[in-house]
Amino acid sequence: MALSRSFLRLSLLSALVLVSACKKQEEAKPEAASANNAPAAAAPKAKTLKVGLVTDVGGRGDHSFNDSALRGLELWGAGKKMEGGSYKDATPEELKESLAQDLASRGIAPVGVTPVVLQSKVPEDYEPNLQTLVDEGVSLAIGVGFMLENAVETVAKRNPDAKFLLIDSPLVSADGKVYTLPNVRTVMYREEQGSFLVGALAGLASKNNKVGFVGGMEVPLIKKFEAGFRAGVAAVNPKATVLVNYTGSFDNVSAGKQVGQDLVNKGADVVYHAAGSDGLGVIQAVKEARAAGKPVFVIGVDSDQSHLAPEAVLTSMLKRVDLGVYEAVRDLSQGKLEGGDVTLGLKEGGVTYAPVRVDFPGKAEALQKVEELRAKIISGEIQVPNHPSQLTSAPAKP
């Protein structure tokens, strides 16, 4: 989806202040001298590739977007897991458990890279963090999230011999045109397609004919989630009302909880969030409402969030950031990582929904209907809108 440069800068990255990257001079490490009696034909030891990743402000532990990216690099790419501030080797069982059934045929297995992760506390960290990774000699630097678009572009142009991966945004020129750099791969998703499916599920599971959507920042990317969700609800339950609200952030759990409570109090019995760490608050709000006796559900996003509230999470819209990261790391290890744009939807396995583990009346029929809709989207029979302006009905604003 082509966006104007000025709109992208103002609406997506208005909080991003460009700072000069503090370049860290890496000391050259002398190679160990060969022993005098070493065989002349001895093969050199293979060098382990270092892959760096810069999180957005949501950081590690969001159980959603950033954690999905980290899973693709650390668990799937490196065979490692973070425990107590350091890496431990993951077991084959842990790797297997992390792979949903739809990924079983993807051949996902560690490729022996060394992960280097830098967490961003504020937007001003993005550019210097990426430059630090380059200065440390990583073979690939990953920027996680559309808010890193400007930083990735700047550092990639400054370091044309380094390779970069940008998740969730294309590169956009000064005149508003999407373009590519030979050293940057961008991965984008058809979030509206996965959101359509969970919207349909919400519309079928709702008893009140009233459901809710909680977005983070009110930007074009999150509007794709909203549009798809509302379209999915309308496709199966045209009588249903969709209540919409935005928290204005991705790293404010308390704001998410407040908005979630508000939607539940206004009668929404299924609430879908696309709000980063704010969504943890939405889940908590629905969990508490359910514990108080209200028959309400919440739908998670990006990663399977059922473990956060097993009785309250209806499903999660899975956005395979982990797959996008892993496939770039795998291609790097095979010497075939190239720049350019990649877009992943239902057909490519980039979006889907998590297993529905809770029960509700008509569950079997509802899941059958959702799968029928999936097939129609993949075939092209259904074209899912990617912006609310393309919808024929307006939501009831809280």
mmCIF file with all atom_site columns, N, CA, C and O in Angstrom, residues 64 72 109 139 182 229 242 249 307 311 316-317:
data_model
loop_
_atom_site.group_PDB
_atom_site.id
_atom_site.type_symbol
_atom_site.label_atom_id
_atom_site.label_alt_id
_atom_site.label_comp_id
_atom_site.label_asym_id
_atom_site.label_entity_id
_atom_site.label_seq_id
_atom_site.pdbx_PDB_ins_code
_atom_site.Cartn_x
_atom_site.Cartn_y
_atom_site.Cartn_z
_atom_site.occupancy
_atom_site.B_iso_or_equiv
_atom_site.pdbx_formal_charge
_atom_site.auth_seq_id
_atom_site.auth_comp_id
_atom_site.auth_asym_id
_atom_site.auth_atom_id
_atom_site.pdbx_PDB_model_num
ATOM 1  N N  . SER A 1 64  ? 3.581   -10.462 22.219 1.00 0.00 ? 64  SER A N  1
ATOM 2  C CA . SER A 1 64  ? 2.885   -10.138 20.982 1.00 0.00 ? 64  SER A CA 1
ATOM 3  C C  . SER A 1 64  ? 3.879   -9.891  19.862 1.00 0.00 ? 64  SER A C  1
ATOM 4  O O  . SER A 1 64  ? 4.601   -10.806 19.453 1.00 0.00 ? 64  SER A O  1
ATOM 5  N N  . GLY A 1 72  ? 11.399  -15.692 16.104 1.00 0.00 ? 72  GLY A N  1
ATOM 6  C CA . GLY A 1 72  ? 11.941  -16.026 14.791 1.00 0.00 ? 72  GLY A CA 1
ATOM 7  C C  . GLY A 1 72  ? 13.450  -16.005 14.759 1.00 0.00 ? 72  GLY A C  1
ATOM 8  O O  . GLY A 1 72  ? 14.080  -16.840 14.089 1.00 0.00 ? 72  GLY A O  1
ATOM 9  N N  . ALA A 1 109 ? 14.138  -24.917 11.315 1.00 0.00 ? 109 ALA A N  1
ATOM 10 C CA . ALA A 1 109 ? 15.162  -25.507 12.173 1.00 0.00 ? 109 ALA A CA 1
ATOM 11 C C  . ALA A 1 109 ? 16.279  -24.496 12.340 1.00 0.00 ? 109 ALA A C  1
ATOM 12 O O  . ALA A 1 109 ? 16.544  -23.702 11.433 1.00 0.00 ? 109 ALA A O  1
ATOM 13 N N  . SER A 1 139 ? 25.872  -9.544  10.523 1.00 0.00 ? 139 SER A N  1
ATOM 14 C CA . SER A 1 139 ? 25.665  -9.831  9.096  1.00 0.00 ? 139 SER A CA 1
ATOM 15 C C  . SER A 1 139 ? 24.302  -9.367  8.617  1.00 0.00 ? 139 SER A C  1
ATOM 16 O O  . SER A 1 139 ? 24.074  -9.217  7.415  1.00 0.00 ? 139 SER A O  1
ATOM 17 N N  . PRO A 1 182 ? 19.049  -2.107  -2.422 1.00 0.00 ? 182 PRO A N  1
ATOM 18 C CA . PRO A 1 182 ? 19.581  -3.457  -2.618 1.00 0.00 ? 182 PRO A CA 1
ATOM 19 C C  . PRO A 1 182 ? 19.990  -4.159  -1.336 1.00 0.00 ? 182 PRO A C  1
ATOM 20 O O  . PRO A 1 182 ? 20.080  -5.396  -1.316 1.00 0.00 ? 182 PRO A O  1
ATOM 21 N N  . PHE A 1 229 ? -11.355 -6.438  10.697 1.00 0.00 ? 229 PHE A N  1
ATOM 22 C CA . PHE A 1 229 ? -12.189 -6.950  11.781 1.00 0.00 ? 229 PHE A CA 1
ATOM 23 C C  . PHE A 1 229 ? -13.647 -6.558  11.574 1.00 0.00 ? 229 PHE A C  1
ATOM 24 O O  . PHE A 1 229 ? -14.547 -7.405  11.654 1.00 0.00 ? 229 PHE A O  1
ATOM 25 N N  . VAL A 1 242 ? -20.028 -2.563  16.107 1.00 0.00 ? 242 VAL A N  1
ATOM 26 C CA . VAL A 1 242 ? -18.617 -2.623  16.479 1.00 0.00 ? 242 VAL A CA 1
ATOM 27 C C  . VAL A 1 242 ? -18.239 -1.316  17.166 1.00 0.00 ? 242 VAL A C  1
ATOM 28 O O  . VAL A 1 242 ? -18.324 -0.241  16.553 1.00 0.00 ? 242 VAL A O  1
ATOM 29 N N  . SER A 1 249 ? -1.160  4.671   21.913 1.00 0.00 ? 249 SER A N  1
ATOM 30 C CA . SER A 1 249 ? 0.205   4.222   22.211 1.00 0.00 ? 249 SER A CA 1
ATOM 31 C C  . SER A 1 249 ? 0.298   2.719   22.004 1.00 0.00 ? 249 SER A C  1
ATOM 32 O O  . SER A 1 249 ? -0.687  2.044   21.701 1.00 0.00 ? 249 SER A O  1
ATOM 33 N N  . HIS A 1 307 ? -2.309  -18.099 26.693 1.00 0.00 ? 307 HIS A N  1
ATOM 34 C CA . HIS A 1 307 ? -1.705  -18.418 27.984 1.00 0.00 ? 307 HIS A CA 1
ATOM 35 C C  . HIS A 1 307 ? -1.866  -17.294 29.002 1.00 0.00 ? 307 HIS A C  1
ATOM 36 O O  . HIS A 1 307 ? -1.754  -17.525 30.208 1.00 0.00 ? 307 HIS A O  1
ATOM 37 N N  . GLU A 1 311 ? -9.173  -18.778 30.059 1.00 0.00 ? 311 GLU A N  1
ATOM 38 C CA . GLU A 1 311 ? -10.630 -18.827 30.041 1.00 0.00 ? 311 GLU A CA 1
ATOM 39 C C  . GLU A 1 311 ? -11.243 -17.677 29.270 1.00 0.00 ? 311 GLU A C  1
ATOM 40 O O  . GLU A 1 311 ? -12.414 -17.722 28.899 1.00 0.00 ? 311 GLU A O  1
ATOM 41 N N  . SER A 1 316 ? -6.470  -15.662 18.862 1.00 0.00 ? 316 SER A N  1
ATOM 42 C CA . SER A 1 316 ? -5.571  -14.547 18.575 1.00 0.00 ? 316 SER A CA 1
ATOM 43 C C  . SER A 1 316 ? -5.353  -14.485 17.074 1.00 0.00 ? 316 SER A C  1
ATOM 44 O O  . SER A 1 316 ? -5.262  -15.519 16.414 1.00 0.00 ? 316 SER A O  1
ATOM 45 N N  . MET A 1 317 ? -5.283  -13.274 16.533 1.00 0.00 ? 317 MET A N  1
ATOM 46 C CA . MET A 1 317 ? -4.931  -13.124 15.125 1.00 0.00 ? 317 MET A CA 1
ATOM 47 C C  . MET A 1 317 ? -3.409  -13.227 15.035 1.00 0.00 ? 317 MET A C  1
ATOM 48 O O  . MET A 1 317 ? -2.690  -12.374 15.540 1.00 0.00 ? 317 MET A O  1
#
